[in-house]
Amino acid sequence: MSAISSNDVIGRSDEAHGHAKPQPYWSPYAAGIGLGLVLLLAFVIMGRGLGASGAFTSLVATGVHAIAPEHTASNPYYQEYLGDGSRHPLKDWLVFEVLGVFVGGFLSGILAGRVKTTVEKGQHISTAKRLTFAFSGGILMGIGAKLARGCTSGQALTGGALLSVGSWTFMMCVFGGAYALAYFMRRQWL
Amino acid sequence: MSAPFFKYGMFGDDTSLIVAFITGIGFGFFLERAGFGSGRKLAAQFYGYDLTVFKVMFTAIITAMLGLYYLSVIGYVDLSLVYVSPTYLMPQIAGGLLLGFGFVIGGYCPGTSCVAASTGRIDGIIYLAGIVVGILIFGESFSLVENFYNSSAMGSITLPQVTGMSYGLIVFLVVLMALGGFMFAGWAEKKWAHIRPEQG
């Protein structure tokens, strides 16, 4: 009896300690299997994979449409995301999935004591410069993901698992592009 | 055959949105568990001392690929009903390169930036704003890129179709390649360990 209660106390104090300090990340293989099973479930339940950038395209198309409906009417790219008007363009699978990504990321972060208002950067770059790079990188990512018809989630991960030729080509180009530029970005990260 | 459930009409569009939300929670959860809410951790992939991005991505790919392959072999999933997005080779090469640039400059991809933003990373929130602007630029200049965007259309082709090898053999080769990659990653992380920056 006393042994059990003393274990209890130790357990509790460990937990309290864990909350003060962020927990280490999972092994990449454990997290990868978790991610792979989520993707597999999406295939089995929905017959489709994961995505991310598409949700933001729905958001942009909806926003532009609200401001200038005649403008989006003449643009076939926005039209694809706005649909025929039979349902709201934000009532979309990827939009709801990405809302879940925000929630799931927050849940995991808060449980591990990793939610923190901060800026991710190396020590040799100012916050203002880092945020400028973040914004510029985001713009390139947005354009690239639209040109490629998907991002790391929809193309590399989903299309990769489905052995799509375009997705594998895309994946090689993502790594190639990033490695080609990494040397010039070293002061931001190292 | 009884899967994909949605394609067999087991539930409707409204329920599919609930499925989407729950799927997203799982997706975001494991991304954060891997450390992908941190731009530094993600960018480390391109400096050799921490190849977590490669390991997580390829573990996820072979898990989902093997699972889907075996479920189709035993006749549970109809593989032809799983949506494979069509290949447009040239725009996907160009888009992939741009995305790679954006990744190492900005530190995230769209999915990981959502996780970064929801765990408090200011750079993740700014990055998301950048993505929205990038998509807007693409949308507004669509008439200029439309021809290129629709060029080299090859349909929903897969590696087994292009190589003439069986689906199972390609699955096996991808697993072999991933395992080789994991061993290489272990070696590379030691070789470039001295580059790892101080925490802080």
Short mmCIF file of C-alpha atoms in Angstrom, two decimals:
data_model
loop_
_atom_site.label_atom_id
_atom_site.label_comp_id
_atom_site.label_asym_id
_atom_site.label_seq_id
_atom_site.Cartn_x
_atom_site.Cartn_y
_atom_site.Cartn_z
CA MET A 1 0.00 0.00 0.00
CA SER A 2 2.68 2.46 1.01
CA ALA A 3 4.77 1.48 -2.04
CA ILE A 4 1.87 2.33 -4.34
CA SER A 5 1.27 5.73 -2.79
CA SER A 6 4.94 6.66 -2.91
CA ASN A 7 5.02 5.70 -6.63
CA ASP A 8 2.03 7.91 -7.07
CA VAL A 9 3.83 10.85 -5.55
CA ILE A 10 6.89 10.31 -7.72
CA GLY A 11 4.67 10.03 -10.76
CA ARG A 12 2.94 13.25 -9.96
CA SER A 13 6.12 15.21 -9.32
CA ASP A 14 7.56 13.95 -12.64
CA GLU A 15 4.48 15.19 -14.39
CA ALA A 16 4.72 18.59 -12.74
CA HIS A 17 8.34 18.78 -13.81
CA GLY A 18 7.37 17.82 -17.36
CA HIS A 19 4.96 20.72 -17.59
CA ALA A 20 7.61 23.23 -16.60
CA LYS A 21 10.00 22.07 -19.31
CA PRO A 22 8.98 21.11 -22.87
CA GLN A 23 9.02 17.36 -23.42
CA PRO A 24 11.33 15.92 -26.08
CA TYR A 25 9.81 15.21 -29.49
CA TRP A 26 8.81 11.68 -30.39
CA SER A 27 11.13 9.46 -32.35
CA PRO A 28 10.76 10.38 -36.04
CA TYR A 29 9.81 6.78 -36.79
CA ALA A 30 7.02 6.74 -34.18
CA ALA A 31 5.64 10.09 -35.38
CA GLY A 32 6.00 8.90 -39.00
CA ILE A 33 4.00 5.73 -38.33
CA GLY A 34 1.29 7.83 -36.64
CA LEU A 35 1.19 10.17 -39.63
CA GLY A 36 1.16 7.23 -42.05
CA LEU A 37 -1.78 5.62 -40.23
CA VAL A 38 -3.75 8.89 -40.39
CA LEU A 39 -3.06 9.00 -44.14
CA LEU A 40 -4.03 5.32 -44.52
CA LEU A 41 -7.30 5.95 -42.65
CA ALA A 42 -8.05 8.86 -44.99
CA PHE A 43 -7.50 6.53 -47.98
CA VAL A 44 -9.72 3.80 -46.50
CA ILE A 45 -12.51 6.03 -45.17
CA MET A 46 -12.56 8.79 -47.81
CA GLY A 47 -10.69 7.45 -50.83
CA ARG A 48 -8.49 10.53 -50.78
CA GLY A 49 -5.39 11.70 -48.96
CA LEU A 50 -4.34 14.71 -46.92
CA GLY A 51 -3.78 18.29 -48.01
CA ALA A 52 -3.15 21.80 -46.78
CA SER A 53 -2.59 24.46 -49.46
CA GLY A 54 -5.97 23.79 -51.09
CA ALA A 55 -7.77 25.03 -47.98
CA PHE A 56 -6.02 28.39 -48.27
CA THR A 57 -6.97 28.60 -51.93
CA SER A 58 -10.63 28.17 -50.95
CA LEU A 59 -10.12 30.94 -48.41
CA VAL A 60 -8.50 33.29 -50.96
CA ALA A 61 -11.14 32.55 -53.61
CA THR A 62 -13.94 33.18 -51.10
CA GLY A 63 -12.33 36.45 -49.96
CA VAL A 64 -11.79 37.77 -53.49
CA HIS A 65 -15.30 36.72 -54.44
CA ALA A 66 -16.78 38.66 -51.48
CA ILE A 67 -14.95 41.84 -52.55
CA ALA A 68 -15.26 41.56 -56.34
CA PRO A 69 -17.72 38.91 -57.57
CA GLU A 70 -17.51 40.02 -61.24
CA HIS A 71 -13.75 39.62 -61.03
CA THR A 72 -13.83 36.01 -59.80
CA ALA A 73 -16.57 35.17 -62.31
CA SER A 74 -14.12 35.79 -65.15
CA ASN A 75 -11.27 33.86 -63.53
CA PRO A 76 -11.41 30.09 -64.14
CA TYR A 77 -8.95 29.41 -61.34
CA TYR A 78 -11.12 31.00 -58.65
CA GLN A 79 -14.20 29.43 -60.23
CA GLU A 80 -12.77 25.96 -59.67
CA TYR A 81 -12.66 26.65 -55.93
CA LEU A 82 -15.93 28.58 -55.74
CA GLY A 83 -17.93 25.86 -57.46
CA ASP A 84 -21.38 26.33 -58.96
CA GLY A 85 -22.77 28.09 -55.89
CA SER A 86 -24.77 25.06 -54.72
CA ARG A 87 -22.78 25.05 -51.50
CA HIS A 88 -20.56 27.48 -49.64
CA PRO A 89 -16.94 27.25 -50.92
CA LEU A 90 -15.65 27.03 -47.35
CA LYS A 91 -17.82 23.97 -46.73
CA ASP A 92 -15.01 21.98 -48.17
CA TRP A 93 -13.17 18.82 -47.10
CA LEU A 94 -9.71 20.41 -47.02
CA VAL A 95 -10.93 23.49 -45.15
CA PHE A 96 -12.31 21.31 -42.35
CA GLU A 97 -9.22 19.11 -42.39
CA VAL A 98 -6.91 22.12 -42.01
CA LEU A 99 -9.06 23.44 -39.12
CA GLY A 100 -8.39 20.07 -37.52
CA VAL A 101 -4.64 20.46 -38.14
CA PHE A 102 -4.63 23.68 -36.11
CA VAL A 103 -6.52 21.95 -33.28
CA GLY A 104 -4.43 18.75 -33.36
CA GLY A 105 -1.15 20.67 -33.41
CA PHE A 106 -2.28 22.79 -30.48
CA LEU A 107 -3.43 19.71 -28.49
CA SER A 108 -0.12 17.94 -29.01
CA GLY A 109 1.82 21.10 -28.17
CA ILE A 110 -0.09 21.92 -25.00
CA LEU A 111 0.14 18.31 -23.74
CA ALA A 112 3.91 18.38 -24.22
CA GLY A 113 4.43 21.87 -22.78
CA ARG A 114 5.58 23.19 -26.16
CA VAL A 115 3.08 26.00 -26.78
CA LYS A 116 5.09 29.19 -26.55
CA THR A 117 4.93 32.61 -28.17
CA THR A 118 8.29 32.77 -29.90
CA VAL A 119 10.07 33.20 -33.23
CA GLU A 120 11.94 30.23 -34.70
CA LYS A 121 15.36 31.38 -35.90
CA GLY A 122 19.12 30.97 -35.57
CA GLN A 123 21.10 33.22 -33.25
CA HIS A 124 22.72 35.36 -35.94
CA ILE A 125 19.62 36.95 -37.44
CA SER A 126 17.28 39.62 -36.12
CA THR A 127 13.61 38.91 -35.52
CA ALA A 128 12.59 41.50 -38.14
CA LYS A 129 14.77 39.85 -40.78
CA ARG A 130 13.52 36.39 -39.84
CA LEU A 131 9.91 37.50 -40.17
CA THR A 132 10.66 39.09 -43.56
CA PHE A 133 12.12 35.78 -44.70
CA ALA A 134 9.10 33.91 -43.28
CA PHE A 135 6.75 36.14 -45.26
CA SER A 136 8.79 35.87 -48.50
CA GLY A 137 9.10 32.11 -48.12
CA GLY A 138 5.36 31.87 -47.63
CA ILE A 139 4.73 33.79 -50.86
CA LEU A 140 7.03 31.47 -52.84
CA MET A 141 5.39 28.48 -51.19
CA GLY A 142 1.92 29.74 -52.10
CA ILE A 143 2.83 30.26 -55.76
CA GLY A 144 4.76 26.97 -55.94
CA ALA A 145 1.99 24.93 -54.35
CA LYS A 146 -0.57 26.31 -56.81
CA LEU A 147 1.67 25.66 -59.80
CA ALA A 148 2.33 22.10 -58.63
CA ARG A 149 -1.33 21.48 -57.71
CA GLY A 150 -0.46 20.69 -54.12
CA CYS A 151 2.15 20.97 -51.41
CA THR A 152 4.14 18.65 -49.20
CA SER A 153 0.92 17.14 -47.81
CA GLY A 154 -1.14 16.65 -50.95
CA GLN A 155 1.66 15.88 -53.38
CA ALA A 156 4.74 14.56 -51.56
CA LEU A 157 3.03 12.64 -48.75
CA THR A 158 -0.27 11.59 -50.33
CA GLY A 159 0.88 11.27 -53.95
CA GLY A 160 4.11 9.67 -52.74
CA ALA A 161 2.21 6.89 -50.97
CA LEU A 162 0.02 6.43 -54.07
CA LEU A 163 3.13 6.18 -56.30
CA SER A 164 2.08 9.11 -58.51
CA VAL A 165 4.72 10.03 -61.10
CA GLY A 166 4.08 13.76 -60.72
CA SER A 167 4.25 13.59 -56.93
CA TRP A 168 7.60 11.77 -56.89
CA THR A 169 9.03 14.21 -59.42
CA PHE A 170 7.68 17.08 -57.33
CA MET A 171 9.20 15.66 -54.14
CA MET A 172 12.68 15.41 -55.71
CA CYS A 173 12.37 19.03 -56.89
CA VAL A 174 11.34 20.26 -53.42
CA PHE A 175 14.41 18.70 -51.83
CA GLY A 176 16.60 19.81 -54.75
CA GLY A 177 15.38 23.41 -54.57
CA ALA A 178 15.77 23.60 -50.80
CA TYR A 179 19.28 22.10 -50.79
CA ALA A 180 20.34 24.39 -53.63
CA LEU A 181 19.39 27.47 -51.61
CA ALA A 182 20.33 26.20 -48.13
CA TYR A 183 23.89 27.59 -48.26
CA PHE A 184 22.60 31.14 -48.81
CA MET A 185 20.11 30.82 -45.96
CA ARG A 186 22.59 29.46 -43.43
CA ARG A 187 22.79 32.64 -41.37
CA GLN A 188 19.07 32.44 -40.74
CA TRP A 189 19.17 28.93 -39.29
CA LEU A 190 22.65 28.09 -37.98
CA MET B 1 -14.67 -4.74 -51.42
CA SER B 2 -16.09 -2.33 -48.87
CA ALA B 3 -13.63 0.56 -48.88
CA PRO B 4 -13.14 3.47 -49.47
CA PHE B 5 -16.27 3.82 -47.32
CA PHE B 6 -17.20 7.27 -48.68
CA LYS B 7 -17.03 6.04 -52.29
CA TYR B 8 -19.32 3.16 -51.36
CA GLY B 9 -21.88 5.66 -50.09
CA MET B 10 -21.62 4.72 -46.40
CA PHE B 11 -22.01 8.37 -45.42
CA GLY B 12 -22.73 11.70 -47.08
CA ASP B 13 -20.99 15.01 -47.68
CA ASP B 14 -21.88 16.55 -44.33
CA THR B 15 -20.48 13.61 -42.39
CA SER B 16 -17.37 13.73 -44.57
CA LEU B 17 -16.63 17.19 -43.15
CA ILE B 18 -16.63 15.75 -39.62
CA VAL B 19 -14.28 13.02 -40.87
CA ALA B 20 -12.11 15.78 -42.37
CA PHE B 21 -11.92 17.64 -39.08
CA ILE B 22 -10.99 14.52 -37.08
CA THR B 23 -8.46 13.46 -39.74
CA GLY B 24 -6.91 16.91 -39.51
CA ILE B 25 -6.62 16.64 -35.73
CA GLY B 26 -4.65 13.41 -36.15
CA PHE B 27 -2.51 14.97 -38.89
CA GLY B 28 -1.70 18.07 -36.83
CA PHE B 29 -1.09 16.04 -33.69
CA PHE B 30 1.58 13.81 -35.25
CA LEU B 31 3.19 16.71 -37.11
CA GLU B 32 3.66 18.50 -33.78
CA ARG B 33 4.85 15.29 -32.05
CA ALA B 34 7.58 15.00 -34.71
CA GLY B 35 8.77 18.54 -33.94
CA PHE B 36 7.33 20.07 -37.11
CA GLY B 37 5.90 23.07 -35.28
CA SER B 38 9.48 24.33 -35.17
CA GLY B 39 10.97 26.03 -38.22
CA ARG B 40 14.47 25.39 -36.92
CA LYS B 41 13.83 21.67 -36.65
CA LEU B 42 12.38 21.60 -40.19
CA ALA B 43 15.17 23.68 -41.74
CA ALA B 44 17.77 21.46 -40.04
CA GLN B 45 16.96 18.90 -42.77
CA PHE B 46 18.85 21.06 -45.26
CA TYR B 47 22.01 21.31 -43.14
CA GLY B 48 22.49 17.59 -42.54
CA TYR B 49 22.70 17.45 -38.75
CA ASP B 50 19.04 16.50 -38.19
CA LEU B 51 17.22 14.58 -40.93
CA THR B 52 13.92 14.21 -39.05
CA VAL B 53 11.94 15.59 -42.01
CA PHE B 54 13.18 12.83 -44.30
CA LYS B 55 12.70 10.11 -41.67
CA VAL B 56 9.15 11.15 -40.73
CA MET B 57 8.08 11.68 -44.32
CA PHE B 58 9.34 8.36 -45.60
CA THR B 59 8.13 6.42 -42.56
CA ALA B 60 4.68 7.91 -43.18
CA ILE B 61 4.84 7.18 -46.92
CA ILE B 62 5.83 3.52 -46.49
CA THR B 63 3.30 3.00 -43.67
CA ALA B 64 0.39 4.31 -45.75
CA MET B 65 1.67 2.71 -48.98
CA LEU B 66 2.14 -0.76 -47.43
CA GLY B 67 -1.18 -0.55 -45.59
CA LEU B 68 -3.07 0.43 -48.72
CA TYR B 69 -1.27 -2.19 -50.81
CA TYR B 70 -2.07 -5.08 -48.45
CA LEU B 71 -5.66 -3.92 -47.94
CA SER B 72 -6.10 -3.93 -51.71
CA VAL B 73 -4.41 -7.35 -52.09
CA ILE B 74 -6.86 -8.93 -49.62
CA GLY B 75 -9.70 -7.24 -51.48
CA TYR B 76 -10.77 -4.83 -48.77
CA VAL B 77 -9.97 -1.56 -50.55
CA ASP B 78 -10.68 -0.86 -54.20
CA LEU B 79 -7.46 0.91 -55.18
CA SER B 80 -9.03 2.30 -58.35
CA LEU B 81 -11.41 4.37 -56.20
CA VAL B 82 -8.60 6.12 -54.31
CA TYR B 83 -8.00 9.49 -55.94
CA VAL B 84 -4.57 9.93 -57.51
CA SER B 85 -4.05 13.55 -58.53
CA PRO B 86 -3.11 13.86 -62.21
CA THR B 87 0.46 14.53 -63.27
CA TYR B 88 1.39 17.78 -65.05
CA LEU B 89 5.12 17.23 -65.24
CA MET B 90 6.58 20.65 -66.11
CA PRO B 91 4.46 22.79 -63.75
CA GLN B 92 5.11 20.25 -61.01
CA ILE B 93 8.86 20.50 -61.54
CA ALA B 94 8.71 24.31 -61.46
CA GLY B 95 6.29 24.34 -58.52
CA GLY B 96 8.42 21.84 -56.62
CA LEU B 97 11.54 23.98 -57.02
CA LEU B 98 9.68 27.13 -55.91
CA LEU B 99 8.26 25.24 -52.95
CA GLY B 100 11.75 24.05 -52.02
CA PHE B 101 13.01 27.64 -52.09
CA GLY B 102 10.04 28.74 -49.98
CA PHE B 103 10.68 25.92 -47.52
CA VAL B 104 14.30 26.83 -46.74
CA ILE B 105 13.67 30.59 -46.87
CA GLY B 106 10.51 30.53 -44.76
CA GLY B 107 11.12 27.44 -42.65
CA TYR B 108 7.79 25.71 -43.20
CA CYS B 109 5.42 24.14 -45.67
CA PRO B 110 1.67 24.90 -45.54
CA GLY B 111 0.70 22.03 -43.19
CA THR B 112 3.57 22.55 -40.77
CA SER B 113 3.02 26.31 -40.66
CA CYS B 114 -0.52 25.68 -39.34
CA VAL B 115 0.98 23.66 -36.49
CA ALA B 116 3.64 26.33 -35.90
CA ALA B 117 0.97 29.05 -35.78
CA SER B 118 -1.27 27.12 -33.38
CA THR B 119 1.65 26.47 -31.01
CA GLY B 120 2.52 30.16 -30.82
CA ARG B 121 5.26 30.61 -33.45
CA ILE B 122 4.99 34.18 -34.76
CA ASP B 123 7.06 33.27 -37.84
CA GLY B 124 4.52 30.51 -38.55
CA ILE B 125 1.66 33.02 -38.51
CA ILE B 126 3.58 35.43 -40.78
CA TYR B 127 4.42 32.53 -43.08
CA LEU B 128 0.70 31.67 -43.37
CA ALA B 129 0.01 35.28 -44.34
CA GLY B 130 2.71 34.90 -47.02
CA ILE B 131 1.02 31.77 -48.38
CA VAL B 132 -2.29 33.63 -48.70
CA VAL B 133 -0.54 36.46 -50.58
CA GLY B 134 1.28 33.93 -52.81
CA ILE B 135 -1.98 32.21 -53.71
CA LEU B 136 -3.57 35.61 -54.41
CA ILE B 137 -0.66 36.51 -56.73
CA PHE B 138 -1.08 33.18 -58.52
CA GLY B 139 -4.84 33.62 -58.82
CA GLU B 140 -4.54 37.18 -60.12
CA SER B 141 -1.92 36.23 -62.71
CA PHE B 142 -3.63 33.00 -63.71
CA SER B 143 -4.27 34.13 -67.30
CA LEU B 144 -0.48 34.57 -67.74
CA VAL B 145 0.43 31.11 -66.43
CA GLU B 146 -2.66 29.19 -67.56
CA ASN B 147 -1.00 27.59 -70.60
CA PHE B 148 2.02 26.46 -68.61
CA TYR B 149 -0.20 25.33 -65.71
CA ASN B 150 -2.08 22.98 -68.04
CA SER B 151 0.96 21.80 -70.01
CA SER B 152 2.51 18.31 -70.04
CA ALA B 153 -0.72 16.73 -68.78
CA MET B 154 -0.19 13.00 -68.33
CA GLY B 155 -3.30 11.95 -66.40
CA SER B 156 -3.26 10.02 -63.13
CA ILE B 157 -0.19 7.97 -63.96
CA THR B 158 1.72 5.97 -61.38
CA LEU B 159 5.25 4.56 -61.20
CA PRO B 160 4.05 0.97 -61.89
CA GLN B 161 2.35 2.18 -65.11
CA VAL B 162 5.37 4.15 -66.32
CA THR B 163 7.98 1.49 -65.54
CA GLY B 164 5.88 -1.52 -66.49
CA MET B 165 6.82 -3.13 -63.16
CA SER B 166 4.17 -4.63 -60.90
CA TYR B 167 2.64 -2.52 -58.11
CA GLY B 168 4.03 -4.92 -55.51
CA LEU B 169 7.58 -4.68 -56.89
CA ILE B 170 7.51 -0.86 -56.83
CA VAL B 171 6.18 -0.96 -53.26
CA PHE B 172 9.06 -3.26 -52.34
CA LEU B 173 11.62 -0.99 -54.04
CA VAL B 174 10.28 2.11 -52.28
CA VAL B 175 10.57 0.33 -48.92
CA LEU B 176 14.16 -0.71 -49.75
CA MET B 177 15.00 2.84 -50.79
CA ALA B 178 13.51 4.26 -47.58
CA LEU B 179 15.43 1.78 -45.40
CA GLY B 180 18.63 2.68 -47.24
CA GLY B 181 17.76 6.35 -46.72
CA PHE B 182 17.27 5.84 -42.97
CA MET B 183 20.71 4.23 -42.70
CA PHE B 184 22.24 7.05 -44.74
CA ALA B 185 20.47 9.58 -42.50
CA GLY B 186 22.05 8.08 -39.39
CA TRP B 187 25.48 8.35 -41.02
CA ALA B 188 24.88 11.89 -42.29
CA GLU B 189 23.68 13.18 -38.93
CA LYS B 190 26.99 12.07 -37.38
CA LYS B 191 29.03 13.54 -40.21
CA TRP B 192 27.39 16.96 -39.92
CA ALA B 193 26.79 16.92 -36.16
CA HIS B 194 29.33 19.73 -35.71
CA ILE B 195 27.07 22.12 -37.65
CA ARG B 196 24.25 21.82 -35.11
CA PRO B 197 23.75 25.29 -33.62
CA GLU B 198 23.61 25.94 -29.87
CA GLN B 199 20.09 25.97 -28.51
CA GLY B 200 18.72 29.37 -27.58
#
